[in-house]
XYZ file of C-alpha atoms in Angstrom:
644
model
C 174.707 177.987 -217.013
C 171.887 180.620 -216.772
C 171.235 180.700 -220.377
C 171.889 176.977 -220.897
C 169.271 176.277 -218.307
C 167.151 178.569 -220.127
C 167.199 176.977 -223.359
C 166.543 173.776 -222.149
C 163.186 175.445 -220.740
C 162.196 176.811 -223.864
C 162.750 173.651 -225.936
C 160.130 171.786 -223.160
C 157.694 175.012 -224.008
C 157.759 174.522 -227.183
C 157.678 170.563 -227.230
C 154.617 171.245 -224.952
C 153.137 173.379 -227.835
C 152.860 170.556 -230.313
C 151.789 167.466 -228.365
C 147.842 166.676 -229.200
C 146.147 163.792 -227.284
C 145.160 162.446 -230.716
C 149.265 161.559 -231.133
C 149.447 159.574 -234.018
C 145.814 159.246 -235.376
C 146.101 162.829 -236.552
C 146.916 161.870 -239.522
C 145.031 159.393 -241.995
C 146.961 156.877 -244.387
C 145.987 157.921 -247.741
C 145.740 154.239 -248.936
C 143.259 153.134 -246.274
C 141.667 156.653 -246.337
C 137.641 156.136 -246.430
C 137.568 159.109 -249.088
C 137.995 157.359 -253.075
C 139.369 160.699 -253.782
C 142.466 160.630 -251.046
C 142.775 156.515 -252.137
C 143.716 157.874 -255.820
C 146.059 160.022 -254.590
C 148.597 157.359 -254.111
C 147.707 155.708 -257.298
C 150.648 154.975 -259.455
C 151.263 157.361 -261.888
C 154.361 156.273 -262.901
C 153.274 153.034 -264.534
C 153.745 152.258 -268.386
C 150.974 150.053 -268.026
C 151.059 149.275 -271.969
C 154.697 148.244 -271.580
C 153.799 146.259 -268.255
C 151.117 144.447 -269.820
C 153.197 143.415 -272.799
C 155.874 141.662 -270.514
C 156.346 138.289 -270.058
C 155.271 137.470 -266.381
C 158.360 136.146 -264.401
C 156.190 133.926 -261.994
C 153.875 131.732 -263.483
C 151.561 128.714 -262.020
C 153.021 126.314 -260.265
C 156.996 127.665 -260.044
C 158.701 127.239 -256.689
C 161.369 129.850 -256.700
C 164.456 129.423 -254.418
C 164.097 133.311 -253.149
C 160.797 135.509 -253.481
C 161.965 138.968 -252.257
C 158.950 141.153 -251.465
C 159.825 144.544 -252.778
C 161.950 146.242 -255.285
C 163.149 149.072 -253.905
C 166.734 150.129 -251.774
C 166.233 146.920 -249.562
C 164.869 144.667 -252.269
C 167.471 145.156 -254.835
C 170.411 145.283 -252.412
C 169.207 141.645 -250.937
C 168.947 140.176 -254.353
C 172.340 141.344 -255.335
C 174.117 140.046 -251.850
C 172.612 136.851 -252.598
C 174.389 136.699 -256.359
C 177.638 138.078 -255.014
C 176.898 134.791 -252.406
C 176.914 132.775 -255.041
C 173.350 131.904 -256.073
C 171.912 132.891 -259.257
C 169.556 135.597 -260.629
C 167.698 132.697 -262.332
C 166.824 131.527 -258.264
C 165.397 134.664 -257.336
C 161.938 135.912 -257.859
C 160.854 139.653 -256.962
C 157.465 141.014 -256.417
C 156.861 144.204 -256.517
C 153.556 147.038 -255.895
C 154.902 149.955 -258.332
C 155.461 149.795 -262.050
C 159.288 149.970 -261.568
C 161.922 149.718 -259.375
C 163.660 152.144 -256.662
C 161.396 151.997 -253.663
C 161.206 155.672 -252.483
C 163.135 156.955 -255.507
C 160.305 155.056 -257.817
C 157.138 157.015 -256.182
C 158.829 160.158 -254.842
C 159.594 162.329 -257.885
C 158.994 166.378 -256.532
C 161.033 168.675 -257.785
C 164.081 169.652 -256.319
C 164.585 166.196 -254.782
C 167.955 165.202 -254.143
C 169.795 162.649 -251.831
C 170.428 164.454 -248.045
C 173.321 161.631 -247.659
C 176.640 162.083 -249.779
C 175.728 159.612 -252.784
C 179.155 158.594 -252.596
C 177.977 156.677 -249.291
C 174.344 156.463 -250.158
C 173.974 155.189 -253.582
C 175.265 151.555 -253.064
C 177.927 148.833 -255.354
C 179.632 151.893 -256.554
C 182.855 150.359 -256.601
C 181.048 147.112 -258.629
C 179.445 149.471 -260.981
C 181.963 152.104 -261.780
C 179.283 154.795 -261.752
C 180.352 157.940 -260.583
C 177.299 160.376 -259.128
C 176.839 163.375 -260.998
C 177.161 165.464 -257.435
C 177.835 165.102 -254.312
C 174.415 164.816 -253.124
C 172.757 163.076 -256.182
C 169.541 164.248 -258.022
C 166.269 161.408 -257.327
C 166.075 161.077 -261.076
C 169.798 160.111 -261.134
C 169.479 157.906 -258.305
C 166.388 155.876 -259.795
C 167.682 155.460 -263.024
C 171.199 154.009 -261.426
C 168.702 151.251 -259.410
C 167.660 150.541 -262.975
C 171.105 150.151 -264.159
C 171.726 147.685 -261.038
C 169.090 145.566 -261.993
C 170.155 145.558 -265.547
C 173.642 144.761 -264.532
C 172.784 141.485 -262.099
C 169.889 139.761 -264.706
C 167.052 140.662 -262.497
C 165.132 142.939 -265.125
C 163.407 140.046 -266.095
C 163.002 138.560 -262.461
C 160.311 141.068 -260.952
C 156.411 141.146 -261.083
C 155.381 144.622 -261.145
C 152.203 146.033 -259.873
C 151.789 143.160 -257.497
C 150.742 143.457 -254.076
C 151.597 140.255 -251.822
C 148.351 139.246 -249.359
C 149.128 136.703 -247.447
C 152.329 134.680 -246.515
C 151.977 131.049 -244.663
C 154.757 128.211 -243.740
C 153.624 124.944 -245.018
C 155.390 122.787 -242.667
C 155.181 119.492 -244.467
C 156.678 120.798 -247.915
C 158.902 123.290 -246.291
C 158.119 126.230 -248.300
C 156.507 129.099 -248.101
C 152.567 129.575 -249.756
C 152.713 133.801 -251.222
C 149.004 134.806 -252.355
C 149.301 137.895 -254.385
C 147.223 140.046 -256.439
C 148.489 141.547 -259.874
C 147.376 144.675 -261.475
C 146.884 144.653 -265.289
C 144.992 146.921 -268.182
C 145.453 150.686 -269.117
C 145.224 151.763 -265.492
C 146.701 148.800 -263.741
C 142.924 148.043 -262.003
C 142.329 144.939 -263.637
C 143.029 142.388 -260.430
C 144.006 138.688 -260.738
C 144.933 136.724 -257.673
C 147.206 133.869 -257.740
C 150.003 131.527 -255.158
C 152.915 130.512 -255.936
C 155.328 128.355 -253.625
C 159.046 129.445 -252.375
C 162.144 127.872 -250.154
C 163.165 131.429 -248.784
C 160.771 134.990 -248.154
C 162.784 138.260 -247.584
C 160.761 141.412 -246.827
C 162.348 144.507 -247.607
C 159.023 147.276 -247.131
C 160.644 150.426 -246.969
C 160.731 152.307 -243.151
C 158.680 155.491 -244.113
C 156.422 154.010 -247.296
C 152.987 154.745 -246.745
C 151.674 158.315 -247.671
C 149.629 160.603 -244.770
C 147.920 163.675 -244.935
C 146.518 165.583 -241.402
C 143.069 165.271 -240.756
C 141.211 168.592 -241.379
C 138.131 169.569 -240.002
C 135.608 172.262 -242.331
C 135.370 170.603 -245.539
C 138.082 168.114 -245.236
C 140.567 168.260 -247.815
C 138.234 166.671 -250.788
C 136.062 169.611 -250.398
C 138.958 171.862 -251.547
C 137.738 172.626 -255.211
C 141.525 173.588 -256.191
C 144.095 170.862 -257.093
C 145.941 168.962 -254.559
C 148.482 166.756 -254.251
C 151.227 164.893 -251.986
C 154.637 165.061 -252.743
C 155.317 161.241 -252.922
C 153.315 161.580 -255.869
C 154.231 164.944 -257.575
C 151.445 165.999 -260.267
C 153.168 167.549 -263.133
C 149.942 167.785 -264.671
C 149.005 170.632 -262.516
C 152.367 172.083 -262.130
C 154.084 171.783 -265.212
C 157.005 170.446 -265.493
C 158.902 166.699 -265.822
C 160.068 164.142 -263.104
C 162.914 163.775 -265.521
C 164.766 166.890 -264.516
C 166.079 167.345 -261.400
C 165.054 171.305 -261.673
C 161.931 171.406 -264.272
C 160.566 174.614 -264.767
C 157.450 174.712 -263.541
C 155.683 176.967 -265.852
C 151.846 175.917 -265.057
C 152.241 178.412 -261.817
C 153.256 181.761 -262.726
C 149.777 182.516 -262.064
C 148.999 180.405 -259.031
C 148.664 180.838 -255.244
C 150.327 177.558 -253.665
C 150.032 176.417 -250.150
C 152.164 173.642 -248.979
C 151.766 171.895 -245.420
C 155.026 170.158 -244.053
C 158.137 171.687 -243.740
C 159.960 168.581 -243.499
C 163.084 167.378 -245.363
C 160.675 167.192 -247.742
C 159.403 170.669 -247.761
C 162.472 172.264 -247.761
C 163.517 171.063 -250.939
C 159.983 171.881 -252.485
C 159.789 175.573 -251.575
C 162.833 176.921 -253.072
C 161.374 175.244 -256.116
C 157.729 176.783 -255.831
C 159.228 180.307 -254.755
C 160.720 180.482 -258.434
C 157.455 179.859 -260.193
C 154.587 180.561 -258.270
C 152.428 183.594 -258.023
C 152.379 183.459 -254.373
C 153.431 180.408 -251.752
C 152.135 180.127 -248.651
C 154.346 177.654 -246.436
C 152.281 176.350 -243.453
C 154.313 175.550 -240.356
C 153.502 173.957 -237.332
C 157.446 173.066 -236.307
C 160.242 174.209 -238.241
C 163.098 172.122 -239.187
C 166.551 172.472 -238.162
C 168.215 173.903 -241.664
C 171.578 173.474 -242.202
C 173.862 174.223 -244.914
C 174.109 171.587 -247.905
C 177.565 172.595 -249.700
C 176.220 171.050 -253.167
C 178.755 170.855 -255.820
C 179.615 168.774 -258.520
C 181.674 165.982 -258.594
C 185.407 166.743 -259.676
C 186.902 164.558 -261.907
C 190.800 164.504 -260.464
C 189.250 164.625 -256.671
C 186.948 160.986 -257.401
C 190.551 159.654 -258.681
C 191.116 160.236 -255.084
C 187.445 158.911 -253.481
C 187.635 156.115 -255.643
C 191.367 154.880 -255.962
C 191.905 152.129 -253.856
C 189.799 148.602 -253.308
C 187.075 148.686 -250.985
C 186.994 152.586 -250.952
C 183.220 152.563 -250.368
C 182.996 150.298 -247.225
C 185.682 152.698 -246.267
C 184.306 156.156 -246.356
C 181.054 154.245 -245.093
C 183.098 153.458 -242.216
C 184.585 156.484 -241.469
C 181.193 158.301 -241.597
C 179.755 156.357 -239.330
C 182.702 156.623 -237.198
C 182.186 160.384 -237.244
C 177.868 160.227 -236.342
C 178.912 157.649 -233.733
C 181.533 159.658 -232.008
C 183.706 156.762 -232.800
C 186.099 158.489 -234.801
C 189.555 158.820 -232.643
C 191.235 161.920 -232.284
C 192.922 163.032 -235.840
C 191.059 160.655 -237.767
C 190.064 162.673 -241.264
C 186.768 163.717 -242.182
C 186.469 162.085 -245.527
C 182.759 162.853 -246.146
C 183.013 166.232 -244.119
C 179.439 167.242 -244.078
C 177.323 168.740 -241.511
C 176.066 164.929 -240.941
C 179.380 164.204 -239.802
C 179.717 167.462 -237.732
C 176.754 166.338 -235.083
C 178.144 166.220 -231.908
C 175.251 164.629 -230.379
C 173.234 162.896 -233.242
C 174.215 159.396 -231.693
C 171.826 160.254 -228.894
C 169.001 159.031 -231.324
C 171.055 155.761 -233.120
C 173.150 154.929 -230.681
C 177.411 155.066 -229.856
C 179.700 152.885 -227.501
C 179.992 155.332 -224.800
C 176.209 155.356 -223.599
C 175.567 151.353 -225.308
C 174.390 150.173 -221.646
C 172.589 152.927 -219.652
C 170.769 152.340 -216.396
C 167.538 153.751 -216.173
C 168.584 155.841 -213.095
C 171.427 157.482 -215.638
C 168.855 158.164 -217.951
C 168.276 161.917 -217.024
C 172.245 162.007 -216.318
C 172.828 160.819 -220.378
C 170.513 163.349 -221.163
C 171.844 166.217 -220.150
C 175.186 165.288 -221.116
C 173.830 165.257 -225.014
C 172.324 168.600 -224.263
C 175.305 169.768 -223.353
C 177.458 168.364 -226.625
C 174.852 169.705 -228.767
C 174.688 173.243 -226.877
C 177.279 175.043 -229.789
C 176.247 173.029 -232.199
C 172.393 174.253 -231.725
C 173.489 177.821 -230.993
C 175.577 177.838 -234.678
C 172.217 177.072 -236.229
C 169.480 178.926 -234.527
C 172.766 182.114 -235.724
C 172.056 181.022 -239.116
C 168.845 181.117 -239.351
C 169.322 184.803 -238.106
C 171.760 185.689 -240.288
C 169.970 184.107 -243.176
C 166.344 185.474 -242.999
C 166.243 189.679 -243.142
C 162.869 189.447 -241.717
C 163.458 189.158 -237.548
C 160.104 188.108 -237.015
C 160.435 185.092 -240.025
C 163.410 184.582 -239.038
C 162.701 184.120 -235.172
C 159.826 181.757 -236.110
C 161.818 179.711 -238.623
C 164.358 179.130 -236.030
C 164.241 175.460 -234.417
C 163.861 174.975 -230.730
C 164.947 171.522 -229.934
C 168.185 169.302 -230.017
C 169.358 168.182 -232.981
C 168.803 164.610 -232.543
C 165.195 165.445 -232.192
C 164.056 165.526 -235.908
C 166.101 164.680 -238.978
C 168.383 167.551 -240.059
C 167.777 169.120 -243.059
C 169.967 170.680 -245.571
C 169.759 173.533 -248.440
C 171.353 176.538 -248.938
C 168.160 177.635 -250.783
C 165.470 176.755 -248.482
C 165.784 179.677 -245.903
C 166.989 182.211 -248.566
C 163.151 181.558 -250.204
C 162.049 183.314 -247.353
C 163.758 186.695 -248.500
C 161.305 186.614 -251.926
C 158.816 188.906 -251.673
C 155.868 185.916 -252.895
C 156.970 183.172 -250.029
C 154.662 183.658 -247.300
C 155.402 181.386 -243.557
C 151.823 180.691 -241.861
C 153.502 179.652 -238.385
C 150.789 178.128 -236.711
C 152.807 178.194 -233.114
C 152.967 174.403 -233.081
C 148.852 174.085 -233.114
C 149.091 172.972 -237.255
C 146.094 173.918 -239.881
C 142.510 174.594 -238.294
C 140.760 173.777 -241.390
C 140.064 173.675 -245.091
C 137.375 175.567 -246.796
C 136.228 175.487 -250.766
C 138.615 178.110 -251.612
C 141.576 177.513 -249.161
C 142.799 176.735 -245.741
C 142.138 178.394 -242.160
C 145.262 178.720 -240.253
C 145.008 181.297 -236.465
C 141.817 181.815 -237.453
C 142.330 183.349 -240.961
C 141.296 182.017 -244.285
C 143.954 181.924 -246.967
C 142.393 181.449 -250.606
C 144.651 178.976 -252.739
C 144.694 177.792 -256.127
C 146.847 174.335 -255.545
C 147.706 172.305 -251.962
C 150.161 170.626 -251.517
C 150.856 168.218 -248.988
C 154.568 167.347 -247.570
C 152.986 165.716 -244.355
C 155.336 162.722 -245.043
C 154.694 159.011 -243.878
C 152.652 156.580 -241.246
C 155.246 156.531 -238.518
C 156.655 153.490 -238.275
C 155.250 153.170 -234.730
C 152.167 152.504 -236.060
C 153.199 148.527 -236.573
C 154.195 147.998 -233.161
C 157.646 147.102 -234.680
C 156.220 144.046 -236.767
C 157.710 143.988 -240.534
C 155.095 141.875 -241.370
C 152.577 145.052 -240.619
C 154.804 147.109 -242.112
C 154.567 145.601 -245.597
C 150.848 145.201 -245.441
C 151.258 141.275 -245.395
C 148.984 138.660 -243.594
C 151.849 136.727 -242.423
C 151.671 133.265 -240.791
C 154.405 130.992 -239.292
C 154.560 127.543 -237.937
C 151.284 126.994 -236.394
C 149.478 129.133 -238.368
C 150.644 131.890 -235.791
C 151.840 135.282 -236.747
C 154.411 137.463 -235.661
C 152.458 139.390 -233.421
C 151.079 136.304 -231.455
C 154.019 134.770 -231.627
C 155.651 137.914 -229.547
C 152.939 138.409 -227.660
C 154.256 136.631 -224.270
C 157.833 137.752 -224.952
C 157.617 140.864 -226.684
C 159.970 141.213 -230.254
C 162.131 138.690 -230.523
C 164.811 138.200 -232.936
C 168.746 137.193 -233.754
C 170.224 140.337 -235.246
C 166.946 142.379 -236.223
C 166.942 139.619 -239.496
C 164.735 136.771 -238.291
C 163.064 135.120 -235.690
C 161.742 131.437 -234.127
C 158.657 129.939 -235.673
C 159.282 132.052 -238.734
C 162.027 129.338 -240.746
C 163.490 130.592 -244.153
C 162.136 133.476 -243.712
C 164.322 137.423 -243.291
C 163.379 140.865 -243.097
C 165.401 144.146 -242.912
C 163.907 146.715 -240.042
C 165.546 148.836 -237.471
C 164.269 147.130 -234.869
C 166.963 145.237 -233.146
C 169.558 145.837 -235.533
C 172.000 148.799 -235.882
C 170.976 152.093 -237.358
C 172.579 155.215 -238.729
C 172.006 158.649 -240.843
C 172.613 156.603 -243.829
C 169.686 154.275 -243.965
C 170.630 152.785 -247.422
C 174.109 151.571 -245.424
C 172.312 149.835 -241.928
C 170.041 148.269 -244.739
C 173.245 146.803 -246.863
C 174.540 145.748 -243.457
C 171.511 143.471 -242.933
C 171.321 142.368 -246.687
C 174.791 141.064 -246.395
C 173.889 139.465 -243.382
C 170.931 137.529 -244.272
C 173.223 136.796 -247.879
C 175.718 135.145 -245.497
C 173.295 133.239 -243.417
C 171.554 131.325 -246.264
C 174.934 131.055 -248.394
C 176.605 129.416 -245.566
C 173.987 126.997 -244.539
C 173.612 126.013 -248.061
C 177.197 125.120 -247.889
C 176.976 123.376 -245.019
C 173.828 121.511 -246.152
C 175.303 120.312 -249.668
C 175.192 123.218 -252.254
C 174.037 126.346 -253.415
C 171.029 124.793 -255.269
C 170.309 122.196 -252.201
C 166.565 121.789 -251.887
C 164.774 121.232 -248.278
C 166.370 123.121 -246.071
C 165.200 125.170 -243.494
C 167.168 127.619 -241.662
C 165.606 129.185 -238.158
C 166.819 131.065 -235.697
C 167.103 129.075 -232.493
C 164.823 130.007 -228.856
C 167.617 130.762 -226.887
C 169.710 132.534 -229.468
C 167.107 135.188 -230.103
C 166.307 135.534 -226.081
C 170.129 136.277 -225.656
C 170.059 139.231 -228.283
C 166.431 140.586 -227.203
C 168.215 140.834 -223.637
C 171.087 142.725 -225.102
C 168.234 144.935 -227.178
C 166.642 145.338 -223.573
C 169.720 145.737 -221.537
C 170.782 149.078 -224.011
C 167.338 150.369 -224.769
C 167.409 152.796 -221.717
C 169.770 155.342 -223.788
C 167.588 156.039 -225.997
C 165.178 158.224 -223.462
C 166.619 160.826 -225.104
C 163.974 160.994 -227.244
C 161.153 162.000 -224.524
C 162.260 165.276 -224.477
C 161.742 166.000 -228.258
C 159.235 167.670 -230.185
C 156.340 165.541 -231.379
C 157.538 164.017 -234.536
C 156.809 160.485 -236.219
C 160.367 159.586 -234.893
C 158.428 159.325 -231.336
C 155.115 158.908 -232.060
C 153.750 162.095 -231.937
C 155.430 162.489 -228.210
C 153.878 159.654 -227.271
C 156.450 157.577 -227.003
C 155.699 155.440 -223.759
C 152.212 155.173 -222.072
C 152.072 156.862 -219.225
C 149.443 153.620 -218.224
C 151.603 151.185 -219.205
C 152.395 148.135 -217.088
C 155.898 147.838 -215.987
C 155.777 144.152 -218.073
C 154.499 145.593 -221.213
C 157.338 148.421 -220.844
C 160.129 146.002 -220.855
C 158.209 144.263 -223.655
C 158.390 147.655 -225.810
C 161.932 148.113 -224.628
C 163.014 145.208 -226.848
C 162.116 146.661 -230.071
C 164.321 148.744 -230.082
C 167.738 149.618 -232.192
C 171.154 148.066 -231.366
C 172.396 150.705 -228.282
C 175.972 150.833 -229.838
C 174.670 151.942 -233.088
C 175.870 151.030 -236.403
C 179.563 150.489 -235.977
C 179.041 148.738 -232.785
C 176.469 146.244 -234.924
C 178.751 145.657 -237.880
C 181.692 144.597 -234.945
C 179.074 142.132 -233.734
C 178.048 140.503 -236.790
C 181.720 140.267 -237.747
C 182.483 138.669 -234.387
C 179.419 136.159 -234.830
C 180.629 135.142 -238.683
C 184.248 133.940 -237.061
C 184.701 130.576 -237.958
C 181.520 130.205 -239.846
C 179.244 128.861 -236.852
C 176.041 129.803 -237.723
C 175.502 129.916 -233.854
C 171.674 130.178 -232.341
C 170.832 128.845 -236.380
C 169.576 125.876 -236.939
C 170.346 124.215 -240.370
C 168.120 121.043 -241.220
C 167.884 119.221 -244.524
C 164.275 116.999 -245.129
């Protein structure tokens, strides 16, 4: 108990370390940055802007699609395809889309090394419908982007989606019962040539992607535009500089045999970008201000006679979904096999951050009781890893400071059986900055404890805004001026109440209109399966209204989420959002704000009011059994279905 106790004293030390007043406006969003320089470093790449501007437009003056689906990534695709499988047509759907292609995440994020950190036999979605069987077990990006390609190709929507389009402004027109979409279109050789334009719509789904807008710390000396090296962030990888191709899942990077590289963020990110930098630079310099918790990957390709097995019976997928979930949840009864059998599904106490059955409706005077008893399940489990680091690194000192101090629920696991192992090379370098993060940047470098270290490229795996930062709003999320009925948006329209929605997928004074976020709904490890759960959702909702209202291609409806309907959920939200105090004894991380996670000033009002944003308390499996039990009998209940 003596060491236990002790434990739990250093991971409050070391929490203690890292938490800055400043919280979340450390960091700058590189597209709203006031520098042109940090602006452009989130400019797309990627594009084939000759190609793009030789395409037909799918949207043109005056069309009224049935569907306009704001993105084209995970979330995007997966909606439009639930909606087919529904029963409406590609030719009804319209997508619009900020990048040059589609994939979301796997579109803009192209470093090397990148790989799924989810078995892509779970992760990589309509498996079973495609036939496509992933190269590995965890998939490479470039695999994974060019299989969202193949899914649009296979469901008509290649020719469905406006590219390099940026949606302003959304507003309910309550006399035509549609919804107005100002957007603004890219075109020319670099995709700067703007033209705004509306079109009209029956149904809006927005699908912006949890972690999608780029960051970078702010740095005093210089600031990071005075560095007169190259520099980059990972989302967008520069090849240019590096050598290399964002075709390969391993290029070589030959442009830094002779190059001193520093890289901030050690991240899941990071982790797969070091082992890559350690074989090809000169000299890497990792700089650390928390290290993540490392465990092992056990990568291997997939085996022809063993996917017989994965993949021999009907609904095999929603299977092994379900039985990894079962497994994160603590779900899983006793004997049940292990089908995905990964270190994901070996956390004994990862449902203290998305939820399980056991602790779904915690009072607040439990709270510190719940606590402990996570601390407790994850005690082994934490001990196992902070061995391996150990065992891994030769150097005690590297190998004390790479070693995590906090539970694992605390900060997304990582997993590489390279990552560590860099740390053994003789050019990897760890700047732990004990939690305090870089001091500064100068002309030639960057000042970490007080010492200068002279670089030749930066690069920056500081990750994304933190999703805190919207105040739980999708609408802010996406970057979208977004008005209901009464020209009100979702943020006055919450104001009084706090969130409010029916299932996380819509809410009052907001008809025909659905979004995917965690808030409300149920959430797992596997994001890409709690956002299929919601696209399915939202697929059933408008398929079955349009049923009830006269057809698939029925005109004039409107389908919104009833007062009371939503007020009974958000009370659910509320009465299970006590559980998840785990997280105010983590590290500062964006998963809780920076440590910020409640104001210590806060009224007792706007507390309960924050409360309701929050995930489903049960978690994922616990959501799915909901929805299933709602669908019974095809009610549509707290939905209100009217035809003009």
């Amino acid at each position: 108990m003596e060491d236990f106790m002790r434990i739990q004293q250093k991971y409050t030390e070391e929490a203690q370390k890292r938490l800055r007043p400043d919280g979340l406006s450390q960091y700058q969003t590189l597209s709203e940055s006031d520098s042109d320089q940090l602006r452009h470093l989130v400019d797309d790449i990627w594009a084939d802007h000759a190609a793009l501007d030789a395409l037909p437009s799918p949207i043109a003056p005056g069309d009224c699609p049935k569907f306009l689906i704001v993105g084209a990534g995970l979330g995007g695709i997966l909606s439009a395809v639930r909606l087919i499988q529904a029963g409406f047509s590609a030719d009804q759907i319209r997508i619009i889309e900020t990048a040059g292609g589609v994939g979301g995440t796997w579109y803009w994020n192209r470093y090397p090394g990148l790989h799924c950190d989810v078995e892509s036999y779970i992760y990589m979605p309509l498996l079973e419908e495609t036939g496509f069987i992933p190269s590995y077990k965890y998939a490479p990006g470039v695999e994974i982007r060019n299989y969202f390609k193949d899914v649009v190709k296979r469901w008509d929507l290649e020719d469905k989606i406006l590219f390099r389009t940026k949606v302003d402004k959304l507003e309910w027109d309550e006399g035509a019962r549609l919804w107005k979409i100002d957007f603004t279109t890219g075109r020319g050789p670099r995709g700067d040539e703007k033209t705004t334009s509306s079109v009209n719509a029956e149904f809006v789904l927005l699908t912006a992607g949890l972690l999608s807008k780029p960051q970078v710390p702010k740095l005093a000396g210089v600031g990071i535009e005075g560095f007169k090296g190259d520099y980059f962030h990972t989302s967008l990888w520069n090849y240019d500089v590096t050598g290399g191709s964002s075709e390969e899942a391993f290029p070589v990077l030959e442009k830094l045999r002779d190059k001193t590289v520093g890289i901030i963020g050690t991240g899941a990110t990071g982790i797969q970008v070091v082992p890559m930098l350690a074989d090809y630079a000169k000299e890497v310099y990792v700089f650390q201000r928390t290290p993540s918790a490392v465990y092992s990957r056990g990568q291997k390709a997939t085996d022809p006679e063993e996917w017989k097995k994965i993949a021999g019976q009907p609904g095999w997928q929603d299977a092994r979904q379900a039985n990894f979930i079962a497994h994160i949840h603590n779900e899983a009864p006793p004997g049940t096999p292990n089908l995905v059998d990964d270190e994901w599904s070996r956390q004994p106490a990862y449902s203290a951050l998305v939820g399980d059955k056991e602790f779904a409706n915690v009072t607040p005077d439990k709270v510190q009781e719940v606590i402990a008893t996570f601390l407790a399940r994850d005690a082994e489990n934490s001990a196992r890893l902070r061995a391996r680091v150990a065992e891994i690194v030769k150097d005690k000192e590297t190998a004390e400071k790479l070693t995590p101090w906090y539970p694992a629920w605390c900060k997304r696991p990582a997993h590489s059986d390279t990552y560590l192992q860099s740390f053994n090379k003789p050019n990897v370098h760890l700047i732990d900055t004990g939690g305090k993060g870089v001091e500064s940047v100068t002309p030639q470098g960057l000042v970490a404890n007080g010492q200068e270290i002279p670089l030749d490229i930066l690069v920056f795996g500081t990750g994304y805004q933190s999703p805190g930062v919207s105040g739980a709003d999708p609408s802010v999320r996406a970057g979208v001026e977004m008005l209901g009925r009464g020209g009100q948006s979702l943020r006055e329209r919450w104001a009084s109440t706090g969130p409010a929605t029916l299932h996380g997928i819509a809410s009052n004074g907001f008809p025909n209109l659905f979004f995917l976020s965690p808030l409300q709904a149920g959430v797992s490890a596997n994001h890409a399966h709690s956002i299929d759960v919601q696209c399915r959702q939202i697929a059933y909702v408008v398929a079955t209204a349009h049923k009830r209202a006269g057809g698939l291609t029925k005109s004039g409806l409107t389908v919104e989420v009833g007062v009371p309907a939503q007020e009974e959920w958000s009370a659910k939200i509320l009465q299970g959002a006590a559980r998840f105090a785990t997280m105010a004894i983590c590290t500062p991380s964006y998963i809780n704000n920076e440590g910020h996670l409640v104001d210590p000033n806060a009224t007792q009002e706007e507390l309960m009011k924050k409360a309701r944003a929050s995930p489903y308390s049960a978690g994922l499996p616990g959501f799915i059994k909901e929805l299933e039990k709602w669908r019974e009998g095809d009610k549509l209940s707290g939905i209100e279905v009217t035809v003009s």
